[in-house]
Amino acid sequence: METIRNGIAVLGSPLMADPDKGWFSENMKLPSEDRNKINKTWYASFNRGASGIIYFLSKAQNVGLDVSATADMVNNGLELIREKYIDKPDRSNPGLHFGSDGIAVALATAMECGLIEQSVEYVSWINRLLQDSAPSDNIIKGIAGQGLANLLCERFVPEALLRERLNGYAQRLIEKQ
């Protein structure tokens, strides 16, 4: 528990986050040539970005851990999501690990666990993030992951739309078999 608490504290510190921009990650496309430094970039995705951290903090708060030191960084993460996925939806990609579906799961979990307020705005974000269909069928970037994301966001998706999406994903996967 001490390691987890210290890890949470670090997530609110300059060691893991820029005070103005929030959590950073190493750039996947342009890694640093110096092994002692990283080429920083800001991702919103679940796999490498703010959404994955928001998901973790939500789960930590849900089991009673204090995550209050990360509140400013959570807000920065939400702004990054807005900038990269909500305000510019044509730039977003579907997918659980690296795309909009994973971000939707993180937002749904954050609202369910009380890390962020339950609001009409965030519910709208979730539904916008889940709307595109991926061309592939795998769990990381495809419809298998999208099906999982829709199930995890079930509480925030209209029932008829959820049923339609899940039936469509199932049909596509059956056709592939």
Short mmCIF file of C-alpha atoms in Angstrom, two decimals:
data_model
loop_
_atom_site.label_atom_id
_atom_site.label_comp_id
_atom_site.label_asym_id
_atom_site.label_seq_id
_atom_site.Cartn_x
_atom_site.Cartn_y
_atom_site.Cartn_z
CA MET A 1 0.00 0.00 0.00
CA GLU A 2 2.88 2.35 0.69
CA THR A 3 4.18 1.87 -2.86
CA ILE A 4 0.73 2.59 -4.32
CA ARG A 5 0.28 5.69 -2.16
CA ASN A 6 3.73 6.96 -3.16
CA GLY A 7 2.91 6.26 -6.81
CA ILE A 8 -0.28 8.28 -6.55
CA ALA A 9 1.64 11.16 -4.94
CA VAL A 10 4.18 11.12 -7.79
CA LEU A 11 1.33 11.38 -10.32
CA GLY A 12 0.60 14.81 -8.87
CA SER A 13 4.23 15.95 -8.98
CA PRO A 14 6.46 17.56 -11.64
CA LEU A 15 8.32 14.25 -11.94
CA MET A 16 5.38 12.80 -13.93
CA ALA A 17 3.46 15.88 -15.02
CA ASP A 18 3.99 19.34 -16.37
CA PRO A 19 2.11 21.80 -14.11
CA ASP A 20 0.44 23.45 -17.12
CA LYS A 21 0.01 20.58 -19.59
CA GLY A 22 -0.44 17.59 -17.28
CA TRP A 23 0.86 14.03 -17.52
CA PHE A 24 3.41 13.34 -20.20
CA SER A 25 4.73 10.23 -21.83
CA GLU A 26 7.67 9.35 -24.01
CA ASN A 27 6.97 10.10 -27.64
CA MET A 28 6.31 6.77 -29.37
CA LYS A 29 7.32 8.13 -32.79
CA LEU A 30 10.40 10.12 -31.76
CA PRO A 31 12.08 8.48 -28.75
CA SER A 32 15.07 10.25 -27.24
CA GLU A 33 18.49 9.05 -28.30
CA ASP A 34 19.78 9.81 -24.79
CA ARG A 35 18.81 6.88 -22.53
CA ASN A 36 18.70 9.23 -19.51
CA LYS A 37 16.09 11.55 -21.02
CA ILE A 38 12.73 11.25 -22.70
CA ASN A 39 11.23 13.16 -25.57
CA LYS A 40 8.03 14.28 -23.85
CA THR A 41 4.64 14.34 -25.48
CA TRP A 42 1.06 14.50 -24.25
CA TYR A 43 -1.31 11.68 -25.16
CA ALA A 44 -4.95 11.42 -24.20
CA SER A 45 -5.22 7.67 -24.89
CA PHE A 46 -5.81 4.90 -22.39
CA ASN A 47 -2.62 3.01 -23.23
CA ARG A 48 -0.05 5.81 -23.01
CA GLY A 49 -1.95 8.89 -21.94
CA ALA A 50 -4.08 10.78 -19.49
CA SER A 51 -7.09 8.46 -19.79
CA GLY A 52 -5.21 5.47 -18.43
CA ILE A 53 -4.06 7.49 -15.44
CA ILE A 54 -7.58 8.85 -14.87
CA TYR A 55 -8.86 5.25 -14.95
CA PHE A 56 -6.23 4.13 -12.42
CA LEU A 57 -6.95 7.07 -10.09
CA SER A 58 -10.69 6.36 -10.31
CA LYS A 59 -10.16 2.77 -9.23
CA ALA A 60 -7.76 3.85 -6.47
CA GLN A 61 -10.27 6.36 -5.13
CA ASN A 62 -13.01 3.76 -5.32
CA VAL A 63 -11.11 1.52 -2.87
CA GLY A 64 -10.55 4.41 -0.47
CA LEU A 65 -7.12 5.73 -1.43
CA ASP A 66 -6.52 9.48 -1.30
CA VAL A 67 -5.98 10.83 -4.80
CA SER A 68 -6.65 14.49 -3.98
CA ALA A 69 -3.04 15.51 -4.77
CA THR A 70 -3.75 14.72 -8.43
CA ALA A 71 -6.87 16.90 -8.83
CA ASP A 72 -5.14 19.56 -10.93
CA MET A 73 -3.62 16.92 -13.18
CA VAL A 74 -7.03 15.23 -13.63
CA ASN A 75 -8.38 18.59 -14.80
CA ASN A 76 -5.42 18.94 -17.19
CA GLY A 77 -6.16 15.43 -18.47
CA LEU A 78 -9.79 16.33 -19.10
CA GLU A 79 -8.68 19.43 -21.00
CA LEU A 80 -6.32 17.32 -23.11
CA ILE A 81 -9.20 14.95 -23.92
CA ARG A 82 -11.35 17.93 -24.88
CA GLU A 83 -8.61 19.37 -27.08
CA LYS A 84 -7.63 16.15 -28.87
CA TYR A 85 -10.91 14.23 -29.05
CA ILE A 86 -13.93 16.44 -28.37
CA ASP A 87 -13.09 19.74 -30.05
CA LYS A 88 -11.45 17.98 -33.03
CA PRO A 89 -13.38 14.73 -33.56
CA ASP A 90 -11.97 14.30 -37.07
CA ARG A 91 -8.52 13.77 -35.49
CA SER A 92 -9.68 10.97 -33.21
CA ASN A 93 -9.34 7.26 -33.87
CA PRO A 94 -11.59 4.52 -32.54
CA GLY A 95 -10.02 1.87 -30.37
CA LEU A 96 -9.75 0.68 -26.80
CA HIS A 97 -6.02 1.10 -26.15
CA PHE A 98 -4.99 4.02 -28.35
CA GLY A 99 -8.28 5.65 -29.32
CA SER A 100 -11.57 7.18 -28.36
CA ASP A 101 -13.20 4.05 -26.91
CA GLY A 102 -10.61 3.71 -24.15
CA ILE A 103 -11.06 7.36 -23.29
CA ALA A 104 -14.82 6.80 -22.99
CA VAL A 105 -14.19 3.91 -20.56
CA ALA A 106 -11.91 6.11 -18.45
CA LEU A 107 -14.53 8.89 -18.29
CA ALA A 108 -17.33 6.47 -17.40
CA THR A 109 -15.21 4.89 -14.68
CA ALA A 110 -14.18 8.30 -13.32
CA MET A 111 -17.82 9.35 -13.02
CA GLU A 112 -18.90 6.03 -11.49
CA CYS A 113 -16.09 6.19 -8.89
CA GLY A 114 -16.62 9.87 -8.11
CA LEU A 115 -13.27 11.13 -9.40
CA ILE A 116 -15.10 13.56 -11.69
CA GLU A 117 -18.63 14.86 -11.43
CA GLN A 118 -21.41 13.10 -13.29
CA SER A 119 -22.45 15.65 -15.85
CA VAL A 120 -24.44 15.85 -19.05
CA GLU A 121 -21.29 17.17 -20.73
CA TYR A 122 -19.21 14.09 -19.89
CA VAL A 123 -22.04 11.73 -20.85
CA SER A 124 -22.16 13.54 -24.19
CA TRP A 125 -18.40 13.08 -24.53
CA ILE A 126 -18.72 9.35 -23.85
CA ASN A 127 -21.36 8.92 -26.53
CA ARG A 128 -19.36 10.95 -29.03
CA LEU A 129 -16.21 8.94 -28.26
CA LEU A 130 -18.02 5.62 -28.81
CA GLN A 131 -19.71 6.55 -32.09
CA ASP A 132 -17.09 5.58 -34.70
CA SER A 133 -16.63 2.00 -35.83
CA ALA A 134 -13.13 0.59 -36.24
CA PRO A 135 -12.17 -1.18 -39.46
CA SER A 136 -10.32 -4.02 -37.68
CA ASP A 137 -11.64 -6.71 -35.38
CA ASN A 138 -9.02 -6.98 -32.59
CA ILE A 139 -9.32 -5.88 -28.98
CA ILE A 140 -6.64 -3.18 -29.09
CA LYS A 141 -7.77 -1.11 -32.08
CA GLY A 142 -10.84 -2.94 -33.34
CA ILE A 143 -14.46 -3.80 -32.75
CA ALA A 144 -13.74 -6.43 -30.07
CA GLY A 145 -12.33 -3.63 -27.93
CA GLN A 146 -15.19 -1.35 -28.93
CA GLY A 147 -17.69 -3.94 -27.76
CA LEU A 148 -15.93 -4.15 -24.41
CA ALA A 149 -15.83 -0.34 -24.16
CA ASN A 150 -19.57 -0.09 -24.87
CA LEU A 151 -20.30 -2.67 -22.18
CA LEU A 152 -18.14 -0.79 -19.67
CA CYS A 153 -19.95 2.46 -20.55
CA GLU A 154 -23.39 0.81 -20.57
CA ARG A 155 -24.78 3.09 -17.88
CA PHE A 156 -24.18 6.16 -20.06
CA VAL A 157 -25.26 4.84 -23.49
CA PRO A 158 -28.92 4.77 -24.56
CA GLU A 159 -30.10 1.15 -24.43
CA ALA A 160 -31.29 0.92 -28.03
CA LEU A 161 -28.01 2.37 -29.32
CA LEU A 162 -25.98 0.03 -27.13
CA ARG A 163 -27.91 -2.98 -28.38
CA GLU A 164 -27.51 -1.87 -32.01
CA ARG A 165 -23.75 -1.40 -31.65
CA LEU A 166 -23.19 -4.68 -29.82
CA ASN A 167 -25.27 -6.62 -32.36
CA GLY A 168 -23.29 -5.01 -35.18
CA TYR A 169 -19.94 -5.87 -33.58
CA ALA A 170 -21.07 -9.44 -32.91
CA GLN A 171 -22.27 -9.86 -36.49
CA ARG A 172 -18.97 -8.58 -37.89
CA LEU A 173 -16.98 -10.92 -35.65
CA ILE A 174 -19.18 -13.89 -36.58
CA GLU A 175 -18.62 -13.13 -40.27
CA LYS A 176 -14.85 -13.13 -39.68
CA GLN A 177 -14.90 -16.60 -38.10
#
